[in-house]
CSV table of C-alpha atoms and ligand atoms in Angstrom, one decimal:
chain,number,residue,atom,x,y,z
J,1,UNK,CA,30.6,4.0,-37.2
J,2,UNK,CA,29.5,7.0,-35.1
J,3,UNK,CA,27.5,6.3,-32.0
J,4,UNK,CA,23.9,7.2,-33.0
J,5,UNK,CA,23.1,8.2,-29.4
J,6,UNK,CA,25.9,10.8,-29.5
J,7,UNK,CA,23.6,12.9,-31.8
J,8,UNK,CA,20.6,12.8,-29.5
J,9,UNK,CA,19.9,15.2,-26.7
J,10,UNK,CA,20.6,13.7,-23.3
J,11,UNK,CA,17.9,13.8,-20.6
J,12,UNK,CA,19.0,15.9,-17.6
J,13,UNK,CA,17.9,14.6,-14.2
J,14,UNK,CA,17.6,16.3,-10.8
J,15,UNK,CA,17.2,14.0,-7.8
J,16,UNK,CA,15.7,15.2,-4.5
J,17,UNK,CA,16.7,12.6,-1.8
J,18,UNK,CA,19.7,10.3,-1.7
J,19,UNK,CA,18.5,7.8,1.0
J,20,UNK,CA,17.3,4.2,0.6
J,21,UNK,CA,15.5,4.9,-2.7
J,22,UNK,CA,17.5,7.9,-4.1
J,23,UNK,CA,20.8,6.0,-3.4
J,24,UNK,CA,19.4,3.0,-5.4
J,25,UNK,CA,18.4,5.3,-8.3
J,26,UNK,CA,21.8,6.9,-8.4
J,27,UNK,CA,23.5,3.4,-8.4
J,28,UNK,CA,21.3,2.1,-11.2
J,29,UNK,CA,21.8,5.2,-13.4
J,30,UNK,CA,25.6,4.7,-13.1
J,31,UNK,CA,25.6,0.9,-13.5
J,32,UNK,CA,23.2,0.7,-16.4
J,33,UNK,CA,24.0,4.0,-18.3
J,34,UNK,CA,24.8,2.2,-21.6
J,35,UNK,CA,21.7,0.0,-21.4
J,36,UNK,CA,19.4,2.9,-20.7
J,37,UNK,CA,20.8,5.0,-23.5
J,38,UNK,CA,20.1,2.1,-25.9
J,39,UNK,CA,16.6,1.5,-24.6
J,40,UNK,CA,15.5,5.2,-24.7
J,41,UNK,CA,17.5,6.4,-27.6
J,42,UNK,CA,19.2,9.1,-25.5
J,43,UNK,CA,21.6,9.3,-22.6
J,44,UNK,CA,20.2,9.8,-19.0
J,45,UNK,CA,22.5,12.2,-17.1
J,46,UNK,CA,22.1,12.8,-13.3
J,47,UNK,CA,23.0,16.5,-13.1
J,48,UNK,CA,21.9,17.6,-9.7
J,49,UNK,CA,21.2,16.1,-6.3
J,50,UNK,CA,19.4,17.9,-3.5
J,51,UNK,CA,19.5,16.7,0.1
J,52,UNK,CA,19.5,18.2,3.6
J,53,UNK,CA,22.8,16.9,4.8
J,54,UNK,CA,25.2,17.8,1.9
J,55,UNK,CA,28.3,16.5,3.5
J,56,UNK,CA,26.8,13.1,4.1
J,57,UNK,CA,25.7,12.9,0.5
J,58,UNK,CA,29.0,14.1,-0.9
J,59,UNK,CA,30.8,11.4,1.1
J,60,UNK,CA,28.3,8.6,0.2
J,61,UNK,CA,30.3,7.7,-2.9
J,62,UNK,CA,27.1,7.3,-4.8
J,63,UNK,CA,27.3,10.5,-6.9
J,64,UNK,CA,29.7,13.1,-8.1
J,65,UNK,CA,30.2,15.4,-5.0
J,66,UNK,CA,30.2,18.4,-7.4
J,67,UNK,CA,26.5,18.0,-8.2
J,68,UNK,CA,25.2,17.8,-4.6
J,69,UNK,CA,23.5,20.8,-2.9
J,70,UNK,CA,20.7,21.7,-0.6
J,71,UNK,CA,18.9,24.3,-2.7
J,72,UNK,CA,16.0,22.8,-4.6
J,73,UNK,CA,15.7,25.9,-6.8
J,74,UNK,CA,18.8,24.6,-8.5
J,75,UNK,CA,16.5,22.1,-10.3
J,76,UNK,CA,14.7,24.9,-12.1
J,77,UNK,CA,17.5,25.4,-14.6
J,78,UNK,CA,17.6,24.4,-18.2
J,79,UNK,CA,20.0,21.5,-17.5
J,80,UNK,CA,17.2,19.6,-15.7
J,81,UNK,CA,14.4,18.0,-17.7
J,82,UNK,CA,13.0,15.6,-15.1
J,83,UNK,CA,12.9,15.9,-11.3
J,84,UNK,CA,12.8,12.7,-9.2
J,85,UNK,CA,11.3,13.3,-5.8
J,86,UNK,CA,12.3,10.6,-3.3
J,87,UNK,CA,12.7,12.8,-0.2
J,88,UNK,CA,9.3,11.9,1.4
J,89,UNK,CA,6.9,13.8,3.6
J,90,UNK,CA,3.9,15.8,2.4
J,91,UNK,CA,4.1,19.6,2.7
J,92,UNK,CA,7.7,20.2,1.8
J,93,UNK,CA,7.6,17.6,-1.0
J,94,UNK,CA,4.4,19.2,-2.3
J,95,UNK,CA,6.3,22.5,-2.5
J,96,UNK,CA,9.2,20.8,-4.3
J,97,UNK,CA,6.9,19.1,-6.8
J,98,UNK,CA,4.9,22.2,-7.5
J,99,UNK,CA,8.1,24.2,-8.1
J,100,UNK,CA,9.4,21.5,-10.5
J,101,UNK,CA,6.1,21.3,-12.5
J,102,UNK,CA,5.8,25.1,-12.6
J,103,UNK,CA,9.3,25.2,-14.1
J,104,UNK,CA,8.2,22.8,-16.8
J,105,UNK,CA,9.9,19.7,-15.5
J,106,UNK,CA,8.4,16.2,-15.6
J,107,UNK,CA,8.3,14.6,-12.1
J,108,UNK,CA,8.9,11.1,-11.0
J,109,UNK,CA,7.9,10.3,-7.4
J,110,UNK,CA,7.7,7.4,-5.0
J,111,UNK,CA,5.8,9.5,-2.5
J,112,UNK,CA,2.4,7.9,-1.9
J,113,UNK,CA,1.7,10.1,1.1
J,114,UNK,CA,2.0,13.2,-1.2
J,115,UNK,CA,-0.1,11.7,-4.0
J,116,UNK,CA,-2.8,10.3,-1.7
J,117,UNK,CA,-3.3,13.8,-0.2
J,118,UNK,CA,-2.7,16.0,-3.2
J,119,UNK,CA,-2.5,13.8,-6.3
J,120,UNK,CA,-5.4,15.3,-8.3
J,121,UNK,CA,-4.3,18.9,-7.8
J,122,UNK,CA,-0.7,18.0,-8.8
J,123,UNK,CA,-1.8,16.1,-11.8
J,124,UNK,CA,-3.9,19.1,-12.8
J,125,UNK,CA,-0.9,21.4,-12.5
J,126,UNK,CA,1.2,19.1,-14.5
J,127,UNK,CA,-1.4,19.0,-17.3
J,128,UNK,CA,-1.6,22.8,-17.2
J,129,UNK,CA,2.2,23.0,-17.6
J,130,UNK,CA,2.4,20.4,-20.4
J,131,UNK,CA,4.5,17.9,-18.3
J,132,UNK,CA,3.7,14.6,-16.5
J,133,UNK,CA,4.0,12.9,-13.2
J,134,UNK,CA,5.0,9.3,-13.1
J,135,UNK,CA,4.5,7.3,-9.8
J,136,UNK,CA,5.0,3.6,-10.3
J,137,UNK,CA,7.1,3.4,-7.1
J,138,UNK,CA,4.4,4.9,-4.9
J,139,UNK,CA,2.6,1.6,-4.7
J,140,UNK,CA,3.9,-2.0,-4.3
J,141,UNK,CA,7.6,-1.2,-4.5
J,142,UNK,CA,9.1,-3.0,-7.5
J,143,UNK,CA,5.7,-4.5,-8.7
J,144,UNK,CA,4.6,-2.6,-11.8
J,145,UNK,CA,1.0,-2.5,-10.5
J,146,UNK,CA,0.4,1.2,-11.4
J,147,UNK,CA,1.3,0.5,-15.0
J,148,UNK,CA,-0.7,-2.8,-15.0
J,149,UNK,CA,-3.9,-1.0,-13.9
J,150,UNK,CA,-3.4,2.1,-16.1
J,151,UNK,CA,-2.4,0.3,-19.3
J,152,UNK,CA,-2.3,-3.6,-19.1
J,153,UNK,CA,-5.8,-4.0,-17.7
J,154,UNK,CA,-7.4,-0.8,-19.0
J,155,UNK,CA,-9.9,-2.8,-21.1
J,156,UNK,CA,-11.6,-4.1,-17.9
J,157,UNK,CA,-14.2,-2.8,-15.6
J,158,UNK,CA,-12.5,-3.6,-12.3
J,159,UNK,CA,-14.7,-5.3,-9.7
J,160,UNK,CA,-12.2,-5.6,-6.8
J,161,UNK,CA,-8.7,-4.9,-5.6
J,162,UNK,CA,-7.2,-6.8,-2.7
J,163,UNK,CA,-3.6,-5.9,-1.8
J,164,UNK,CA,-0.9,-6.7,0.6
J,165,UNK,CA,0.6,-3.2,0.1
J,166,UNK,CA,2.9,-2.6,3.1
J,167,UNK,CA,6.2,-4.5,3.2
J,168,UNK,CA,7.0,-3.5,6.7
J,169,UNK,CA,3.7,-4.9,8.1
J,170,UNK,CA,4.0,-8.1,6.1
J,171,UNK,CA,7.6,-8.5,7.2
J,172,UNK,CA,6.6,-8.0,10.9
J,173,UNK,CA,3.7,-10.5,10.6
J,174,UNK,CA,5.8,-13.1,8.9
J,175,UNK,CA,8.7,-12.8,11.4
J,176,UNK,CA,6.3,-13.0,14.3
J,177,UNK,CA,4.3,-16.0,13.0
J,178,UNK,CA,7.0,-18.0,11.3
J,179,UNK,CA,10.0,-17.2,13.5
J,180,UNK,CA,8.5,-16.4,16.8
J,181,UNK,CA,10.1,-13.0,17.0
J,182,UNK,CA,8.6,-10.1,19.0
J,183,UNK,CA,6.8,-7.2,17.3
J,184,UNK,CA,9.5,-4.8,18.5
J,185,UNK,CA,12.4,-7.0,17.1
J,186,UNK,CA,10.7,-7.4,13.8
J,187,UNK,CA,9.9,-3.7,13.4
J,188,UNK,CA,13.5,-2.8,14.3
J,189,UNK,CA,14.7,-5.2,11.6
J,190,UNK,CA,12.3,-3.8,9.0
J,191,UNK,CA,13.7,-0.3,9.8
J,192,UNK,CA,17.3,-1.5,9.5
J,193,UNK,CA,16.5,-3.1,6.1
J,194,UNK,CA,15.1,0.2,4.8
J,195,UNK,CA,11.5,-1.0,4.4
J,196,UNK,CA,9.9,1.3,7.0
J,197,UNK,CA,8.9,4.9,6.5
J,198,UNK,CA,10.9,7.6,8.3
J,199,UNK,CA,7.9,7.7,10.7
J,200,UNK,CA,7.1,4.0,11.0
J,201,UNK,CA,3.7,4.7,12.6
J,202,UNK,CA,2.6,5.3,9.0
J,203,UNK,CA,3.4,1.6,8.3
J,204,UNK,CA,2.0,-0.1,11.4
J,205,UNK,CA,-1.1,2.0,11.7
J,206,UNK,CA,-2.2,1.0,8.2
J,207,UNK,CA,-2.0,4.6,6.9
J,208,UNK,CA,0.7,3.8,4.2
J,209,UNK,CA,-1.3,0.9,2.8
J,210,UNK,CA,-4.5,3.1,2.8
J,211,UNK,CA,-2.6,5.8,0.9
J,212,UNK,CA,-1.5,3.2,-1.7
J,213,UNK,CA,-5.0,1.8,-2.0
J,214,UNK,CA,-6.4,5.3,-2.6
J,215,UNK,CA,-3.9,5.7,-5.5
J,216,UNK,CA,-4.6,2.3,-7.0
J,217,UNK,CA,-8.4,2.4,-6.6
J,218,UNK,CA,-8.5,5.8,-8.3
J,219,UNK,CA,-6.8,4.3,-11.3
J,220,UNK,CA,-8.7,1.0,-11.2
J,221,UNK,CA,-12.2,2.5,-10.8
J,222,UNK,CA,-11.6,5.8,-12.6
J,223,UNK,CA,-12.5,7.9,-9.6
J,224,UNK,CA,-10.8,10.6,-7.5
J,225,UNK,CA,-10.2,9.8,-3.8
J,226,UNK,CA,-7.7,10.5,-1.0
J,227,UNK,CA,-6.1,8.4,1.7
J,228,UNK,CA,-8.6,9.8,4.2
J,229,UNK,CA,-11.5,8.1,2.3
J,230,UNK,CA,-10.1,4.7,3.3
J,231,UNK,CA,-11.2,3.5,6.8
J,232,UNK,CA,-8.0,2.2,8.3
J,233,UNK,CA,-6.8,-0.2,11.0
J,234,UNK,CA,-3.2,-1.4,11.4
J,235,UNK,CA,-1.3,-4.3,12.9
J,236,UNK,CA,-0.4,-2.3,15.9
J,237,UNK,CA,-3.6,-3.3,17.7
J,238,UNK,CA,-3.5,-6.9,16.6
J,239,UNK,CA,-3.5,-9.5,19.5
J,240,UNK,CA,-1.3,-12.6,19.1
J,241,UNK,CA,-4.1,-14.7,20.6
J,242,UNK,CA,-6.1,-14.0,17.4
J,243,UNK,CA,-3.1,-14.9,15.2
J,244,UNK,CA,-2.9,-18.3,17.1
J,245,UNK,CA,-6.6,-19.0,16.9
J,246,UNK,CA,-6.6,-18.1,13.2
J,247,UNK,CA,-3.7,-20.6,12.6
J,248,UNK,CA,-5.8,-23.3,14.3
J,249,UNK,CA,-8.8,-22.5,12.1
J,250,UNK,CA,-6.6,-22.6,8.9
J,251,UNK,CA,-6.1,-18.8,8.4
J,252,UNK,CA,-3.1,-16.5,8.2
J,253,UNK,CA,-3.5,-12.9,9.2
J,254,UNK,CA,-2.5,-10.3,6.6
J,255,UNK,CA,-2.9,-6.5,6.4
J,256,UNK,CA,-5.3,-6.3,3.5
J,257,UNK,CA,-6.2,-3.1,1.6
J,258,UNK,CA,-9.4,-3.7,-0.3
J,259,UNK,CA,-11.5,-1.7,-2.7
J,260,UNK,CA,-14.7,-3.4,-3.9
J,261,UNK,CA,-17.3,-2.3,-6.4
J,262,UNK,CA,-20.7,-2.2,-4.5
J,263,UNK,CA,-22.6,-2.9,-7.8
J,264,UNK,CA,-24.4,0.5,-7.5
J,265,UNK,CA,-21.6,2.9,-8.5
J,266,UNK,CA,-20.0,3.1,-5.0
J,267,UNK,CA,-17.0,1.6,-3.5
J,268,UNK,CA,-16.3,-0.3,-0.3
J,269,UNK,CA,-12.9,0.7,0.9
J,270,UNK,CA,-10.9,-0.6,3.9
J,271,UNK,CA,-7.4,-1.3,5.2
J,272,UNK,CA,-7.3,-3.7,8.1
J,273,UNK,CA,-5.9,-7.0,9.3
J,274,UNK,CA,-7.9,-9.9,7.8
J,275,UNK,CA,-7.8,-13.6,8.0
J,276,UNK,CA,-6.8,-15.2,4.7
J,277,UNK,CA,-7.3,-19.0,4.1
J,278,UNK,CA,-3.9,-20.6,4.2
J,279,UNK,CA,-4.3,-22.0,0.7
J,280,UNK,CA,-5.1,-18.6,-0.9
J,281,UNK,CA,-2.5,-17.0,-3.0
J,282,UNK,CA,-2.4,-13.9,-0.8
J,283,UNK,CA,-1.4,-16.2,2.2
J,284,UNK,CA,1.7,-17.2,0.3
J,285,UNK,CA,3.0,-13.6,0.4
J,286,UNK,CA,5.7,-13.5,3.0
J,287,UNK,CA,8.3,-11.0,4.4
J,288,UNK,CA,8.6,-7.6,2.6
J,289,UNK,CA,6.9,-9.0,-0.5
J,290,UNK,CA,3.6,-7.3,-1.7
J,291,UNK,CA,0.8,-8.6,-3.8
J,292,UNK,CA,-2.1,-7.0,-5.6
J,293,UNK,CA,-5.0,-9.2,-6.6
J,294,UNK,CA,-7.2,-7.6,-9.2
J,295,UNK,CA,-10.6,-8.8,-10.3
J,296,UNK,CA,-11.6,-7.5,-13.7
J,297,UNK,CA,-14.9,-8.3,-15.6
J,298,UNK,CA,-13.1,-9.7,-18.7
J,299,UNK,CA,-9.8,-10.9,-17.4
J,300,UNK,CA,-11.1,-12.5,-14.2
J,301,UNK,CA,-8.5,-12.8,-11.4
J,302,UNK,CA,-4.9,-11.4,-11.9
J,303,UNK,CA,-2.3,-11.5,-9.1
J,304,UNK,CA,0.7,-9.2,-9.2
J,305,UNK,CA,3.5,-10.2,-6.8
J,306,UNK,CA,7.0,-8.9,-6.0
J,307,UNK,CA,9.2,-7.1,-3.5
J,308,UNK,CA,7.2,-4.3,-2.0
J,309,UNK,CA,9.9,-2.2,-0.3
J,310,UNK,CA,13.6,-1.7,-0.1
J,311,UNK,CA,16.4,0.0,-2.2
J,312,UNK,CA,16.6,-2.2,-5.3
J,313,UNK,CA,12.9,-2.9,-5.9
J,314,UNK,CA,11.8,0.7,-5.4
J,315,UNK,CA,14.6,2.2,-7.4
J,316,UNK,CA,13.6,-0.3,-10.2
J,317,UNK,CA,10.2,1.3,-10.4
J,318,UNK,CA,11.5,4.9,-10.2
J,319,UNK,CA,14.1,4.4,-12.9
J,320,UNK,CA,11.6,2.6,-15.2
J,321,UNK,CA,9.3,5.6,-14.8
J,322,UNK,CA,12.3,7.8,-15.7
J,323,UNK,CA,13.0,5.8,-18.8
J,324,UNK,CA,9.3,5.9,-19.9
J,325,UNK,CA,9.5,9.7,-19.6
J,326,UNK,CA,12.8,9.8,-21.5
J,327,UNK,CA,11.4,7.8,-24.4
J,328,UNK,CA,8.5,10.2,-24.7
J,329,UNK,CA,5.6,7.8,-24.6
J,330,UNK,CA,4.6,8.3,-21.0
J,331,UNK,CA,4.2,12.1,-21.2
J,332,UNK,CA,2.1,11.6,-24.3
J,333,UNK,CA,-0.2,9.1,-22.5
J,334,UNK,CA,-0.4,11.4,-19.5
J,335,UNK,CA,-1.6,14.2,-21.7
J,336,UNK,CA,-3.8,12.4,-24.2
J,337,UNK,CA,-5.5,9.6,-22.2
J,338,UNK,CA,-8.2,10.0,-19.6
J,339,UNK,CA,-6.3,8.0,-17.0
J,340,UNK,CA,-5.3,10.4,-14.4
J,341,UNK,CA,-7.3,11.1,-11.2
J,342,UNK,CA,-7.5,14.9,-12.0
J,343,UNK,CA,-9.9,13.9,-14.8
J,344,UNK,CA,-12.1,11.7,-12.6
J,345,UNK,CA,-15.2,12.4,-10.6
J,346,UNK,CA,-14.9,12.0,-6.8
J,347,UNK,CA,-15.5,8.5,-5.6
J,348,UNK,CA,-18.6,7.5,-3.6
J,349,UNK,CA,-17.2,5.5,-0.7
J,350,UNK,CA,-19.9,3.4,0.9
J,351,UNK,CA,-20.1,2.7,4.7
J,352,UNK,CA,-18.4,-0.6,5.3
J,353,UNK,CA,-21.4,-1.6,7.4
J,354,UNK,CA,-23.3,-2.3,4.2
J,355,UNK,CA,-20.6,-4.6,2.9
J,356,UNK,CA,-21.0,-8.4,3.1
J,357,UNK,CA,-18.3,-10.7,4.3
J,358,UNK,CA,-17.4,-13.6,6.5
J,359,UNK,CA,-16.1,-12.7,10.0
J,360,UNK,CA,-14.1,-14.1,12.9
J,361,UNK,CA,-15.2,-13.2,16.4
J,362,UNK,CA,-13.4,-13.8,19.7
J,363,UNK,CA,-15.3,-13.3,22.9
J,364,UNK,CA,-14.4,-13.7,26.5
J,365,UNK,CA,-17.2,-15.7,27.9
J,366,UNK,CA,-18.0,-16.7,31.5
J,367,UNK,CA,-17.8,-20.4,31.8
J,368,UNK,CA,-21.3,-20.9,33.1
J,369,UNK,CA,-24.4,-22.7,31.8
J,370,UNK,CA,-26.2,-20.9,28.9
J,371,UNK,CA,-23.4,-18.3,28.2
J,372,UNK,CA,-22.6,-19.5,24.7
J,373,UNK,CA,-26.3,-20.1,24.0
J,374,UNK,CA,-27.2,-16.5,24.6
J,375,UNK,CA,-24.5,-15.4,22.2
J,376,UNK,CA,-25.7,-17.6,19.4
J,377,UNK,CA,-29.3,-16.5,19.9
J,378,UNK,CA,-28.3,-12.9,19.4
J,379,UNK,CA,-26.3,-13.7,16.3
J,380,UNK,CA,-29.3,-15.7,15.0
J,381,UNK,CA,-31.7,-12.8,15.7
J,382,UNK,CA,-29.5,-10.6,13.5
J,383,UNK,CA,-29.6,-13.1,10.7
J,384,UNK,CA,-26.0,-14.2,11.2
J,385,UNK,CA,-25.3,-17.9,10.6
J,386,UNK,CA,-22.4,-19.6,12.3
J,387,UNK,CA,-19.8,-21.4,10.3
J,388,UNK,CA,-17.6,-22.7,13.1
J,389,UNK,CA,-17.3,-22.3,16.9
J,390,UNK,CA,-14.3,-23.2,19.0
J,391,UNK,CA,-13.8,-23.3,22.8
J,392,UNK,CA,-10.8,-25.2,24.2
J,393,UNK,CA,-11.6,-27.6,27.0
J,394,UNK,CA,-11.6,-25.6,30.3
J,395,UNK,CA,-8.9,-26.6,32.8
J,396,UNK,CA,-11.2,-25.6,35.7
J,397,UNK,CA,-14.9,-24.8,36.2
J,398,UNK,CA,-16.5,-21.8,37.8
J,399,UNK,CA,-16.8,-18.1,37.1
J,400,UNK,CA,-13.6,-17.7,35.0
J,401,UNK,CA,-13.8,-16.2,31.5
J,402,UNK,CA,-12.7,-18.3,28.6
J,403,UNK,CA,-12.0,-17.4,25.0
J,404,UNK,CA,-14.7,-18.5,22.6
J,405,UNK,CA,-14.1,-18.1,18.9
J,406,UNK,CA,-16.8,-18.1,16.2
J,407,UNK,CA,-16.6,-17.8,12.5
J,408,UNK,CA,-19.7,-16.7,10.5
J,409,UNK,CA,-21.0,-17.3,7.0
J,410,UNK,CA,-21.3,-14.2,4.9
J,411,UNK,CA,-23.3,-11.5,6.6
J,412,UNK,CA,-23.8,-7.7,6.5
J,413,UNK,CA,-21.1,-6.1,8.6
J,414,UNK,CA,-23.5,-3.6,10.2
J,415,UNK,CA,-25.7,-6.5,11.4
J,416,UNK,CA,-22.6,-8.1,12.9
J,417,UNK,CA,-21.7,-4.9,14.7
J,418,UNK,CA,-25.2,-4.5,16.1
J,419,UNK,CA,-25.1,-8.1,17.4
J,420,UNK,CA,-21.7,-7.5,18.9
J,421,UNK,CA,-22.9,-4.4,20.7
J,422,UNK,CA,-25.7,-6.5,22.3
J,423,UNK,CA,-23.3,-9.4,23.1
J,424,UNK,CA,-20.9,-7.0,24.8
J,425,UNK,CA,-23.7,-6.1,27.3
J,426,UNK,CA,-24.3,-9.7,28.4
J,427,UNK,CA,-23.3,-10.5,32.0
J,428,UNK,CA,-21.7,-13.7,30.6
J,429,UNK,CA,-19.4,-11.7,28.3
J,430,UNK,CA,-16.4,-9.5,29.2
J,431,UNK,CA,-15.8,-6.6,26.9
J,432,UNK,CA,-16.6,-6.2,23.2
J,433,UNK,CA,-15.8,-9.1,20.9
J,434,UNK,CA,-12.7,-8.9,18.7
J,435,UNK,CA,-13.9,-8.9,15.1
J,436,UNK,CA,-11.7,-9.7,12.0
J,437,UNK,CA,-12.8,-10.0,8.5
J,438,UNK,CA,-12.3,-13.4,6.8
J,439,UNK,CA,-11.3,-12.6,3.2
J,440,UNK,CA,-12.9,-15.2,1.0
J,441,UNK,CA,-13.3,-13.0,-2.1
J,442,UNK,CA,-10.1,-14.1,-3.8
W,501,NDP,P1,15.2,8.0,3.4
W,501,NDP,O1,14.8,8.5,4.7
W,501,NDP,O2,16.0,6.8,3.3
W,501,NDP,O3,15.9,9.1,2.5
W,501,NDP,C1,15.3,10.4,2.3
W,501,NDP,C2,16.3,11.2,1.6
W,501,NDP,O4,15.6,12.5,1.3
W,501,NDP,C3,17.5,11.6,2.3
W,501,NDP,O5,18.6,11.7,1.4
W,501,NDP,C4,17.2,13.0,2.9
W,501,NDP,O6,18.4,13.8,3.0
W,501,NDP,C5,16.4,13.5,1.8
W,501,NDP,N1,15.5,14.5,2.3
W,501,NDP,C6,14.5,14.4,3.3
W,501,NDP,N2,13.8,15.5,3.5
W,501,NDP,C7,14.4,16.4,2.6
W,501,NDP,C8,14.1,17.8,2.4
W,501,NDP,N3,13.1,18.4,3.0
W,501,NDP,N4,14.9,18.4,1.4
W,501,NDP,C9,15.8,17.8,0.8
W,501,NDP,N5,16.1,16.4,1.0
W,501,NDP,C10,15.4,15.8,1.9
W,501,NDP,O7,13.8,7.7,2.6
W,501,NDP,P2,13.4,6.6,1.6
W,501,NDP,O8,14.5,6.6,0.5
W,501,NDP,O9,13.2,5.3,2.2
W,501,NDP,O10,12.0,7.1,1.0
W,501,NDP,C11,11.9,8.1,0.1
W,501,NDP,C12,10.5,8.2,-0.5
W,501,NDP,O11,10.3,7.0,-1.1
W,501,NDP,C13,9.4,8.3,0.6
W,501,NDP,O12,8.4,9.1,0.0
W,501,NDP,C14,8.9,6.9,0.8
W,501,NDP,O13,7.6,6.8,1.2
W,501,NDP,C15,9.1,6.4,-0.6
W,501,NDP,N6,9.2,4.9,-0.7
W,501,NDP,C16,10.1,4.3,0.0
W,501,NDP,C17,10.3,2.9,-0.1
W,501,NDP,C18,11.3,2.2,0.7
W,501,NDP,O14,11.3,0.9,0.6
W,501,NDP,N7,12.2,2.8,1.4
W,501,NDP,C19,9.4,2.2,-1.0
W,501,NDP,C20,8.5,3.0,-1.8
W,501,NDP,C21,8.4,4.3,-1.6
W,501,NDP,P3,19.2,13.8,4.4
W,501,NDP,O15,19.7,12.4,4.6
W,501,NDP,O16,20.3,14.8,4.1
W,501,NDP,O17,18.3,14.2,5.5
W,502,HSE,N1,7.3,1.7,4.1
W,502,HSE,C1,6.8,1.1,2.9
W,502,HSE,C2,6.5,-0.4,3.1
W,502,HSE,C3,7.8,1.3,1.8
W,502,HSE,O1,6.9,-0.9,4.1
W,502,HSE,O2,5.8,-0.9,2.3
W,502,HSE,C4,7.2,0.9,0.5
W,502,HSE,O3,6.3,1.7,0.0
């Protein structure tokens, strides 16, 4: 019996980038060629690979050296139907993607920095050219969270998203808290394992997680927004003292990217280190794993969990996108459904000062009579109720400063900041308090 697939037109693929992710994509396309042909009804053929260092790519053993080059215009030819962009960066990648779309090629990308900066304009161009952009790998590595928000949960009005979206940061925090390793050791290891961005400051500053949140929130809430709309703090300013106090109080620290409906058509957006109760699901996410907690009006709470970075998990998402394009359903959904951010109104990010939450404060307080009392008075005057207070027994008396930790009940963040500004001016207090959100929403 003749092979039915031999009659169908193969899908020609051009790949930009053969690093951690691109290498994984090439490997999967080789290893699973038969399986993919069966699943899509057509063969998937990797026909061109574009990199900067051609020699290195030719010697990698990952692809046929004959298809490797350094000229991206080679992807405009008729032999390429889909361009996979896994090179990274923003400006050059934008040029590559624009060229591909303009030449009528579908694009699959893992590049969250690109989409968080220019997504709506690129989606618009794709629509104009009658092609699609698929981007599952841009958020959450191997977790199909983009597909889940776009399709699986599309019946819901989403109320909140709470994500651990950066594998590098979560790996560093896990290694430091569970294995006692230093920040520098853990970061070096994350780089060696292929989790970190080429510029790792994007990871540790929180920018990468903020970019991913912008993409996911635009899908979940049906708005258009950029990474710059997300106020962002990273783990690079986190003090181990707070990690230790949090542990004592029953919390783990996680870099949390959060988007919350303010109930009035606006969104509270933030990416910052937060305390998560140790028995919460998000606290069980360790190493380079990611998780996205979604709160929908009908479904309630859904938690998506899986490997958030690295070769296999990210290539899994890229290749799944490719197969969805190959089968034809994704380009149709892209064209026909009102899901993509180019069709959405701009988001209305609200000042986080108006958001309500619980908080942790650490103050450096002079060990003299009345010091603690003045602090609690100021908090009370701002309508902030204490949930717990902790001061370790002093080893000596006198003028020394000692750490005092306070946790609050839910309060308005702006009221807390106003109280902290007054507290920082007290003679009995040295410097501004450290403030961390306590995430009790999920
Ligand atoms: P790598 O640095 O490992 O690989 C990048 C590849 O792209 C290299 O082959 C490099 O070629 C090539 N490249 C870089 N710039 C250019 C250019 N201007 N023109 C042509 N080729 C270029 O990066 P990753 O594979 O880790 O990441 C790729 C993308 O995937 C990024 O957008 C990243 O944010 C995203 N991503 C990465 C994840 C991960 O876990 N690593 C997870 C999810 C997304 P050469 O070696 O010759 O310089
Ligand atoms: N650098 C990113 C991370 C890669 O660590 O999460 C996955 O997007």
